[in-house]
PDB file of C-alpha atoms in Angstrom:
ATOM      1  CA  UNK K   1    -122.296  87.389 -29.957  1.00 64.00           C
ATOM      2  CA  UNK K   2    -120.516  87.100 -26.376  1.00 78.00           C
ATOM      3  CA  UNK K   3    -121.892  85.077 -24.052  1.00 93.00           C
ATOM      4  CA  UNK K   4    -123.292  85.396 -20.395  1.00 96.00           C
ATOM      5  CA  UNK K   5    -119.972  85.972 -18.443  1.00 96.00           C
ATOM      6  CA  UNK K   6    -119.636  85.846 -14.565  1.00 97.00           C
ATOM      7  CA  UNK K   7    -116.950  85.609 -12.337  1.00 97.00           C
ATOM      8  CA  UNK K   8    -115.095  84.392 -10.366  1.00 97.00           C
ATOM      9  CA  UNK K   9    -115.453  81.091 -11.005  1.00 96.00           C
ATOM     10  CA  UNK K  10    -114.642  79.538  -8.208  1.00 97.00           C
ATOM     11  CA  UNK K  11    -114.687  80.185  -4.331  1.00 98.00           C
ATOM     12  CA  UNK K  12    -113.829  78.707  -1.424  1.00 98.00           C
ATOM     13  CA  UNK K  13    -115.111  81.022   1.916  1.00 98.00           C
ATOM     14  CA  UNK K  14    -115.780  80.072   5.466  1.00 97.00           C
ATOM     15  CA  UNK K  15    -118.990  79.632   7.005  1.00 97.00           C
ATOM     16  CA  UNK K  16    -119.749  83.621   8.371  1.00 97.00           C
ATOM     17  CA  UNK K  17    -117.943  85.297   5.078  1.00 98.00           C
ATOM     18  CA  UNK K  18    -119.149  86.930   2.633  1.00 97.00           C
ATOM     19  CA  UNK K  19    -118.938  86.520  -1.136  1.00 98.00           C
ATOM     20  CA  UNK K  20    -120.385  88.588  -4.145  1.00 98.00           C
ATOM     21  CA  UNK K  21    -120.551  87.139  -7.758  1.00 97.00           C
ATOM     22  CA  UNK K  22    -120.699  88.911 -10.540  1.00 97.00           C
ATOM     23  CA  UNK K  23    -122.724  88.365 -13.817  1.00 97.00           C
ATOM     24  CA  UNK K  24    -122.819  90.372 -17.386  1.00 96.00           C
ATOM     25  CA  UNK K  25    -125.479  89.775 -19.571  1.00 96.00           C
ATOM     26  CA  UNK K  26    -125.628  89.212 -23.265  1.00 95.00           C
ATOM     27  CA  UNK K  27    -126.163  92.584 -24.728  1.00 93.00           C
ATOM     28  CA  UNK K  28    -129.641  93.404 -24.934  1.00 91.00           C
ATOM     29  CA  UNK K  29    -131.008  90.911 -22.951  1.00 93.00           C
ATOM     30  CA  UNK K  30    -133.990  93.022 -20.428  1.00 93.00           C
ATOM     31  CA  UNK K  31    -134.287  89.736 -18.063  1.00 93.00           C
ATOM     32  CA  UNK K  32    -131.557  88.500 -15.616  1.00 95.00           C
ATOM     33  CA  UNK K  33    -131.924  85.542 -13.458  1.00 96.00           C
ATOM     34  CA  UNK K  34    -129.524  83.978 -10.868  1.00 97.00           C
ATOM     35  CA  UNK K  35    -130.444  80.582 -10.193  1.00 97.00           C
ATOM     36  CA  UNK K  36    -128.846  78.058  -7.145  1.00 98.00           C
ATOM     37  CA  UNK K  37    -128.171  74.996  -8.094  1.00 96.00           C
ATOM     38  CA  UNK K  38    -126.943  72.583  -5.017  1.00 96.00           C
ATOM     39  CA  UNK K  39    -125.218  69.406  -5.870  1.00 93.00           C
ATOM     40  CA  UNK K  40    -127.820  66.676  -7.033  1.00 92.00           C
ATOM     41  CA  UNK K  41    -130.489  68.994  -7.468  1.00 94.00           C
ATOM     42  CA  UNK K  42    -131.942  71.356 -10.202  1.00 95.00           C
ATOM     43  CA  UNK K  43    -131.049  75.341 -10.555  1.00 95.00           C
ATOM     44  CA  UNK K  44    -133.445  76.834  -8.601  1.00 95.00           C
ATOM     45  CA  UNK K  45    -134.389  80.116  -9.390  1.00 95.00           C
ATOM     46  CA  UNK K  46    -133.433  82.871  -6.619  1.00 97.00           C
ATOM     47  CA  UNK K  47    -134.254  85.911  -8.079  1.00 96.00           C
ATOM     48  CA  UNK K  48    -135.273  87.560 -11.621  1.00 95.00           C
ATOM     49  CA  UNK K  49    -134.586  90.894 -13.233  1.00 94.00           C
ATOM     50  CA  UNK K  50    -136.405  93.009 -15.765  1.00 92.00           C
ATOM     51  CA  UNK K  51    -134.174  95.842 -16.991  1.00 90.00           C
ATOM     52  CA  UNK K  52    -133.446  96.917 -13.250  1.00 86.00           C
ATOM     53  CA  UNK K  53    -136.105  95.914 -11.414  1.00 92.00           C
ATOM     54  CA  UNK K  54    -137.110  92.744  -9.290  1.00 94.00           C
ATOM     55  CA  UNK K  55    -139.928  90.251 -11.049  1.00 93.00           C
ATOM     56  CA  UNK K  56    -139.415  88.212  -8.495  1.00 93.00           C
ATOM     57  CA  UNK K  57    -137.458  87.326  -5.350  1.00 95.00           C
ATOM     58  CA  UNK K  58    -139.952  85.015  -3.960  1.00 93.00           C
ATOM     59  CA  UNK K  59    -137.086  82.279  -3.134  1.00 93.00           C
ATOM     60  CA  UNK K  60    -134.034  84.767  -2.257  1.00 96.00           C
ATOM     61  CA  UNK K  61    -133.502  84.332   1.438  1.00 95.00           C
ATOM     62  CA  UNK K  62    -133.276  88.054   2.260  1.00 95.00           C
ATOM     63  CA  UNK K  63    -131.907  87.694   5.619  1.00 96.00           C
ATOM     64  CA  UNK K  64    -128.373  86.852   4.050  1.00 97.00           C
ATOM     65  CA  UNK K  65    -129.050  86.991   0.018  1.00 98.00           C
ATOM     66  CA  UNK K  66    -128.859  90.296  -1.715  1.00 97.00           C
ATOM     67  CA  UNK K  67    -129.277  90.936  -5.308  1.00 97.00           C
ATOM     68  CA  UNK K  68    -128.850  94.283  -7.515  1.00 96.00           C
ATOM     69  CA  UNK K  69    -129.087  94.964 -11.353  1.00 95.00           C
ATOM     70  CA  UNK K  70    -127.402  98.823 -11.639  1.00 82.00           C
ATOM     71  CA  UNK K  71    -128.275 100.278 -14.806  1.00 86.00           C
ATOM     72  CA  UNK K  72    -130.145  97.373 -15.938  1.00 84.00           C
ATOM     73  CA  UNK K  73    -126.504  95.982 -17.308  1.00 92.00           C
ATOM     74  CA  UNK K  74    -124.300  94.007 -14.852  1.00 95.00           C
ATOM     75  CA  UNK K  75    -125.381  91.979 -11.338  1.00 97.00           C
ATOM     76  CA  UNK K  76    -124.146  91.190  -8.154  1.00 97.00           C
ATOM     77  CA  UNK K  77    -125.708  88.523  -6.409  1.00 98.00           C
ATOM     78  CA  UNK K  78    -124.103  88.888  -2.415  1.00 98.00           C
ATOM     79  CA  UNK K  79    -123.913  86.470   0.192  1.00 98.00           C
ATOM     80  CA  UNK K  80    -123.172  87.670   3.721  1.00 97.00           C
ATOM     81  CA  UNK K  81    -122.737  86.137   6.443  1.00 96.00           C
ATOM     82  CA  UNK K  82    -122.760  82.344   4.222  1.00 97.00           C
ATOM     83  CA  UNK K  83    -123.620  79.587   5.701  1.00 97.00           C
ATOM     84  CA  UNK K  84    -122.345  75.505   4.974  1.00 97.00           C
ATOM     85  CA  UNK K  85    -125.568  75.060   2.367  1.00 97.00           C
ATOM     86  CA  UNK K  86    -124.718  78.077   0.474  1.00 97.00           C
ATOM     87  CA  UNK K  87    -122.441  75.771  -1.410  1.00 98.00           C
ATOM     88  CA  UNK K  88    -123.854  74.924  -4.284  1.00 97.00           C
ATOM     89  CA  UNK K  89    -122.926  76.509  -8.350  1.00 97.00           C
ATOM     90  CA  UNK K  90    -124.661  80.374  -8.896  1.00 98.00           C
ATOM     91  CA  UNK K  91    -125.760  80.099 -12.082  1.00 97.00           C
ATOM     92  CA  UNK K  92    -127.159  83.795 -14.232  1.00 97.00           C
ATOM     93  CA  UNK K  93    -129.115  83.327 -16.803  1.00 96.00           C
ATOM     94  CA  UNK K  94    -130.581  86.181 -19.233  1.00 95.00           C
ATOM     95  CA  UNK K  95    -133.237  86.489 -22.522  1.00 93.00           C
ATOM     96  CA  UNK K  96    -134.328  89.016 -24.445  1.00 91.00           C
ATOM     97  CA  UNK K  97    -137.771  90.468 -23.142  1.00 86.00           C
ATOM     98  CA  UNK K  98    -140.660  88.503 -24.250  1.00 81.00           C
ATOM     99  CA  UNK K  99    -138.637  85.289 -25.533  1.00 84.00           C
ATOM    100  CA  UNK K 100    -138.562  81.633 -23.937  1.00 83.00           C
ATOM    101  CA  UNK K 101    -135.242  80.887 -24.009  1.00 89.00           C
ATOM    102  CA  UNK K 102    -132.438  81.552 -21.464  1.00 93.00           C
ATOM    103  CA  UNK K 103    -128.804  81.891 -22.300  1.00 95.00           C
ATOM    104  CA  UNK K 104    -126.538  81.002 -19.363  1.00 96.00           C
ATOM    105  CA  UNK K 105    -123.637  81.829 -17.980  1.00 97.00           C
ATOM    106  CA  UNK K 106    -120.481  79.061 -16.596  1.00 96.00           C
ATOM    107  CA  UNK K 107    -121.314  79.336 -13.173  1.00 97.00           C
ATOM    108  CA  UNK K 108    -120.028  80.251 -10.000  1.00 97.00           C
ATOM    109  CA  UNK K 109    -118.767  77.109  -7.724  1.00 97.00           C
ATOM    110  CA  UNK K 110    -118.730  78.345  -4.333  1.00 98.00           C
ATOM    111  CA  UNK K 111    -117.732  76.322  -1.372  1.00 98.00           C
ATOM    112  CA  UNK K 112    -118.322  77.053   2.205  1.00 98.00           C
ATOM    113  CA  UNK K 113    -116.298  75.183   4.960  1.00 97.00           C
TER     114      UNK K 113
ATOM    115  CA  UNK Q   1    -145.115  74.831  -7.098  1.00 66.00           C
ATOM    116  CA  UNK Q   2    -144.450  72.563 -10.008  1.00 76.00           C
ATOM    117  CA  UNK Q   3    -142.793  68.843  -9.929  1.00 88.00           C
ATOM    118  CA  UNK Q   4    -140.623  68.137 -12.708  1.00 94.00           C
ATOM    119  CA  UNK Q   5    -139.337  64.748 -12.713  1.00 96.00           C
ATOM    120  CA  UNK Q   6    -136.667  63.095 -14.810  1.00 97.00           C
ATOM    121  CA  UNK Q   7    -135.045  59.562 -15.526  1.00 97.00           C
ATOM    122  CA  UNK Q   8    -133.080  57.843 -15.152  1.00 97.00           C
ATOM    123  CA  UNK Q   9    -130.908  60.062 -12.450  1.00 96.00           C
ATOM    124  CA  UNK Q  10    -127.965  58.568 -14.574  1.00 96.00           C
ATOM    125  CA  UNK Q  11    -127.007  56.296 -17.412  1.00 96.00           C
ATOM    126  CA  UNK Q  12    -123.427  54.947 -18.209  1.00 97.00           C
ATOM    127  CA  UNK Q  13    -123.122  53.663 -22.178  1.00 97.00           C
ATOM    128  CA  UNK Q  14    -120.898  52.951 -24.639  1.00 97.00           C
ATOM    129  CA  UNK Q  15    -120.150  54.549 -27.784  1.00 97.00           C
ATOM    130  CA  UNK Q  16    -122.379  53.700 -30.179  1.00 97.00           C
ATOM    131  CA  UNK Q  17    -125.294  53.020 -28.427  1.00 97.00           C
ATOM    132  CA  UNK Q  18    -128.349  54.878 -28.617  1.00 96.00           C
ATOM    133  CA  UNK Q  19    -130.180  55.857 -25.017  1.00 96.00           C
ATOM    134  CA  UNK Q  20    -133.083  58.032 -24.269  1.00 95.00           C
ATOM    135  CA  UNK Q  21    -134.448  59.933 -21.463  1.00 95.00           C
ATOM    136  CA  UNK Q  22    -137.634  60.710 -20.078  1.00 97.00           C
ATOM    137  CA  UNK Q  23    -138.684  64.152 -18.381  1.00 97.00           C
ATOM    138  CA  UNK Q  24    -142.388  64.067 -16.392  1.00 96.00           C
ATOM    139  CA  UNK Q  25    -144.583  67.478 -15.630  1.00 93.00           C
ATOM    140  CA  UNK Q  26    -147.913  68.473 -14.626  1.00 90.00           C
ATOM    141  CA  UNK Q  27    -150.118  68.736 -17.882  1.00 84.00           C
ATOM    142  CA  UNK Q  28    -151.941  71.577 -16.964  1.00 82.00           C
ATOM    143  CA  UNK Q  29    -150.606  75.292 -17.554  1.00 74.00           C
ATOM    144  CA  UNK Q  30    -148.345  74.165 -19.731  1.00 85.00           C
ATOM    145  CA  UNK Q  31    -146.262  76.917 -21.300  1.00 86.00           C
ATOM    146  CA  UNK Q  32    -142.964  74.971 -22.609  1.00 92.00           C
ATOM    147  CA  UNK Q  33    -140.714  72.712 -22.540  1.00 94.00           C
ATOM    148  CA  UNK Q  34    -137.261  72.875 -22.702  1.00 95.00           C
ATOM    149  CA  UNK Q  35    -133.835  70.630 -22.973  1.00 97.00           C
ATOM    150  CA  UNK Q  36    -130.372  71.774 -21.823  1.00 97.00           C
ATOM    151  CA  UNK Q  37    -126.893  70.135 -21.832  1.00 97.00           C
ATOM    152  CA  UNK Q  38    -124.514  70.959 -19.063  1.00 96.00           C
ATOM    153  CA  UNK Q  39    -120.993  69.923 -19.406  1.00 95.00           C
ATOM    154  CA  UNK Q  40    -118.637  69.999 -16.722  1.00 90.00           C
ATOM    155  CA  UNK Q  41    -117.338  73.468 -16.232  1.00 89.00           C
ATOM    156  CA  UNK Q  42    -119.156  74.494 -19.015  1.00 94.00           C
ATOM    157  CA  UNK Q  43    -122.418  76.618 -19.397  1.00 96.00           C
ATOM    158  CA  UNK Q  44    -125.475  74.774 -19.590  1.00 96.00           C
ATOM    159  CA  UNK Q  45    -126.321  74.778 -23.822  1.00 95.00           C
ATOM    160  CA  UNK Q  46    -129.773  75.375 -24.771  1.00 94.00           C
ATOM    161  CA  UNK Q  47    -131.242  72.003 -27.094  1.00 96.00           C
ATOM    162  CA  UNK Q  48    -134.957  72.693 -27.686  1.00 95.00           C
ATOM    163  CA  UNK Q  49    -137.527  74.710 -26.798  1.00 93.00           C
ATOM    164  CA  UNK Q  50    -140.984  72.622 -27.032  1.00 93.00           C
ATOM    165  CA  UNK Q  51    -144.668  74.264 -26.980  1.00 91.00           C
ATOM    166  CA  UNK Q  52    -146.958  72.321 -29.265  1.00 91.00           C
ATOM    167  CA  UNK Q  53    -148.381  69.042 -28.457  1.00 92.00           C
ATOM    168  CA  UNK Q  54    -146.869  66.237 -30.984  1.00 92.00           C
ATOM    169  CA  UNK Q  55    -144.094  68.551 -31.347  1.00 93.00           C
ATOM    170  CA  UNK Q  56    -140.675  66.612 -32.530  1.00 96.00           C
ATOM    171  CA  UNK Q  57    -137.465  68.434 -33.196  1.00 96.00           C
ATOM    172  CA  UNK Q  58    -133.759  67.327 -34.328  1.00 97.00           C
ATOM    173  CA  UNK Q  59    -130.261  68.823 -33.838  1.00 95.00           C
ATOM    174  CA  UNK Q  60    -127.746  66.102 -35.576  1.00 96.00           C
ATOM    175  CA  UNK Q  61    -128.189  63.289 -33.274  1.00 97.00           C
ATOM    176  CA  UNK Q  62    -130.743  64.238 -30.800  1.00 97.00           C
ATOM    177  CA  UNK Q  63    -133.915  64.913 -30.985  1.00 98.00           C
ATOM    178  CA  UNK Q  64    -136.673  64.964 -28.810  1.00 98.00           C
ATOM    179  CA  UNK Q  65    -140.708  64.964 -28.378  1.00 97.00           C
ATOM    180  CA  UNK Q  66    -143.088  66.268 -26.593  1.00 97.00           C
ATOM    181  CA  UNK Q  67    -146.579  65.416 -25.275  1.00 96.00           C
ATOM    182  CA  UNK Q  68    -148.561  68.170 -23.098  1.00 94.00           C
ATOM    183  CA  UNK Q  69    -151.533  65.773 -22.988  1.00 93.00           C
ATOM    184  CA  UNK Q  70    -149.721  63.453 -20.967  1.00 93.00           C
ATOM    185  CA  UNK Q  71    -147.232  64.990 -19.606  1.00 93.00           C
ATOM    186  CA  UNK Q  72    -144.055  63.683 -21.026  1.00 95.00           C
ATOM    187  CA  UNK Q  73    -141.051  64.656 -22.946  1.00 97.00           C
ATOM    188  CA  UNK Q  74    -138.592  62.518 -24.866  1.00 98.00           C
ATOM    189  CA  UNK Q  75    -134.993  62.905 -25.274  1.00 98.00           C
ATOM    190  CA  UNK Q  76    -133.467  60.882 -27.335  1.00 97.00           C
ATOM    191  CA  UNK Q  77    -129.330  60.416 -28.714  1.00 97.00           C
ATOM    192  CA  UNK Q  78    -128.629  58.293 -31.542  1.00 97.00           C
ATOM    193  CA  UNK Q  79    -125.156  56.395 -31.545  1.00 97.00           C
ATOM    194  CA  UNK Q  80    -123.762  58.277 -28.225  1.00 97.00           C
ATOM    195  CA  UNK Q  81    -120.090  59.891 -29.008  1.00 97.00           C
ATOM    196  CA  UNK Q  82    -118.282  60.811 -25.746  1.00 96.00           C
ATOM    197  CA  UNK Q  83    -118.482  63.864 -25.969  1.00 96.00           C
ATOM    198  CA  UNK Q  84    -122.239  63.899 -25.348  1.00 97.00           C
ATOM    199  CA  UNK Q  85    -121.376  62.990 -21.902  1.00 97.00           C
ATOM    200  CA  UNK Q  86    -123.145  65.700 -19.756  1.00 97.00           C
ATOM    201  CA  UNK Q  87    -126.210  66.663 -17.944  1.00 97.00           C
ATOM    202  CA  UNK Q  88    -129.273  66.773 -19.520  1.00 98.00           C
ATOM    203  CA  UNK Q  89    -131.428  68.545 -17.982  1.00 97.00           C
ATOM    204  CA  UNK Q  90    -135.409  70.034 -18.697  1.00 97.00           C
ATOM    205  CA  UNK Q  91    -137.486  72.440 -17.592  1.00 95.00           C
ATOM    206  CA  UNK Q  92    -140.946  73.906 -17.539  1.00 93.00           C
ATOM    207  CA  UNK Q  93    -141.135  77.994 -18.287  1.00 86.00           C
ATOM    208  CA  UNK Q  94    -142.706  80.262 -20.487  1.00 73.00           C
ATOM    209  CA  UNK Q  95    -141.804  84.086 -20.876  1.00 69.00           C
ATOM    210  CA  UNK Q  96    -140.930  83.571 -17.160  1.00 73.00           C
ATOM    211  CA  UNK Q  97    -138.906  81.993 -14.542  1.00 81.00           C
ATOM    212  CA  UNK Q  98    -137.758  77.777 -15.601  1.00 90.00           C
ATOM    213  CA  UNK Q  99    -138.360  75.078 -12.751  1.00 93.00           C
ATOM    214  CA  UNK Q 100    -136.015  72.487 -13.454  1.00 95.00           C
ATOM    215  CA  UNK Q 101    -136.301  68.627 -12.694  1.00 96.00           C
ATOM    216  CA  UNK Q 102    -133.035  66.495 -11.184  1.00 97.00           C
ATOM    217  CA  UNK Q 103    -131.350  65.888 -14.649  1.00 97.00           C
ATOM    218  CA  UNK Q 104    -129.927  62.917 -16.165  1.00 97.00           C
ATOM    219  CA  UNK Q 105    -126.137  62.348 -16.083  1.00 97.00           C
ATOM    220  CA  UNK Q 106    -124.906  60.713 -18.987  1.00 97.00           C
ATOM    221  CA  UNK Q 107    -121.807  58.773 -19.305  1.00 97.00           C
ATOM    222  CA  UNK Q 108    -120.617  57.527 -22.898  1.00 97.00           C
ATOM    223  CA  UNK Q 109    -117.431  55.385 -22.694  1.00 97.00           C
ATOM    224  CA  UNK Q 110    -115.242  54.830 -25.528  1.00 95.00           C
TER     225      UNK Q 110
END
């Protein structure tokens, strides 16, 4: 089966832009999770999907992140206006409802000057 | 919030050897355990998935074990090839959200 696919892969922005990323899940898979992962640190978990709707956003900073999951399918993860520590990799992740394990995507590398 | 903690931060080896890693979590709530490998530019790849006390599973040369009682998890890579140079990293989740530790970056030189 296809894997998790996002894109781009890489970005380079300046601090006040914005940037959206893009993830597609593996098909089937209810649950969709974007996870942060800064340089030296663990993916940290911004926000989760089931089908379309938000489990939890606990640790999305809402002033600039935004997340949405149309038609339970695809995601955008948005970042606007992006700030120096927004760089870090954008990792999506997604399982099949009710199972432990995650498959994830390659990543988004964003940089932020 | 929970504090997953792993070791070393890096390790630099030659082909051949065998090398080991330790991951450390809070013993209670325990749901499972699980070991990825991130390659550079590549997605992270799912090892194991842990739940049982005493559990112990194998994928060609790695293999790992787990110990909820304690709070400790074992990875483990016989006779390192260079292409098992990567991240290694572990995390704590159940039908839910993972909370990852650091990782360990593994270096194998030929």
């Amino acid at each position: 089966e296809a894997g998790v696919a996002q894109s781009p892969r890489y970005k380079i922005i300046e601090k006040r832009q914005s940037v959206a990323f893009w993830c597609n899940p593996i098909s089937g898979h209810a649950t969709l999770y974007w996870y942060q992962q800064i340089l030296g640190q663990g993916p940290k978990l911004l926000i989760q999907f089931q089908n379309n709707g938000v489990v939890d956003d606990s640790q999305l900073p809402k002033d600039r992140f935004s997340a949405e999951r149309l038609k339970g399918v695809d995601s955008t993860l948005k970042i606007q206006p992006a700030k120096l520590e927004d760089s870090a990799v954008y990792l999506c992740a997604t399982a099949r409802q009710g199972a432990y394990e995650q498959y994830f995507g390659p990543g988004t590398r964003l940089t932020v000057t | 919030i929970l504090n997953v903690e792993q070791s070393p931060q890096s390790l630099h080896v030659q082909e051949g050897d065998s090398t080991n890693f330790t991951c450390s979590f809070p013993s209670s709530n325990f749901y499972a355990l699980h070991w990825y490998r991130w390659e550079t530019a590549k997605s992270p790849e799912a090892l194991f998935v842990m739940t049982l006390n005493g559990d112990e599973k194998k994928k060609g040369r790695i293999s790992a074990t787990l110990n909820t009682k304690e709070g400790y998890s074992y990875l483990y890579i016989k006779g390192s090839q260079p292409e098992d140079s990567a991240t290694y990293l572990c995390a704590l989740g159940g039908y839910s959200t993972l909370t990852f530790g650091k990782g360990t970056m593994l270096l194998v030189s030929p």
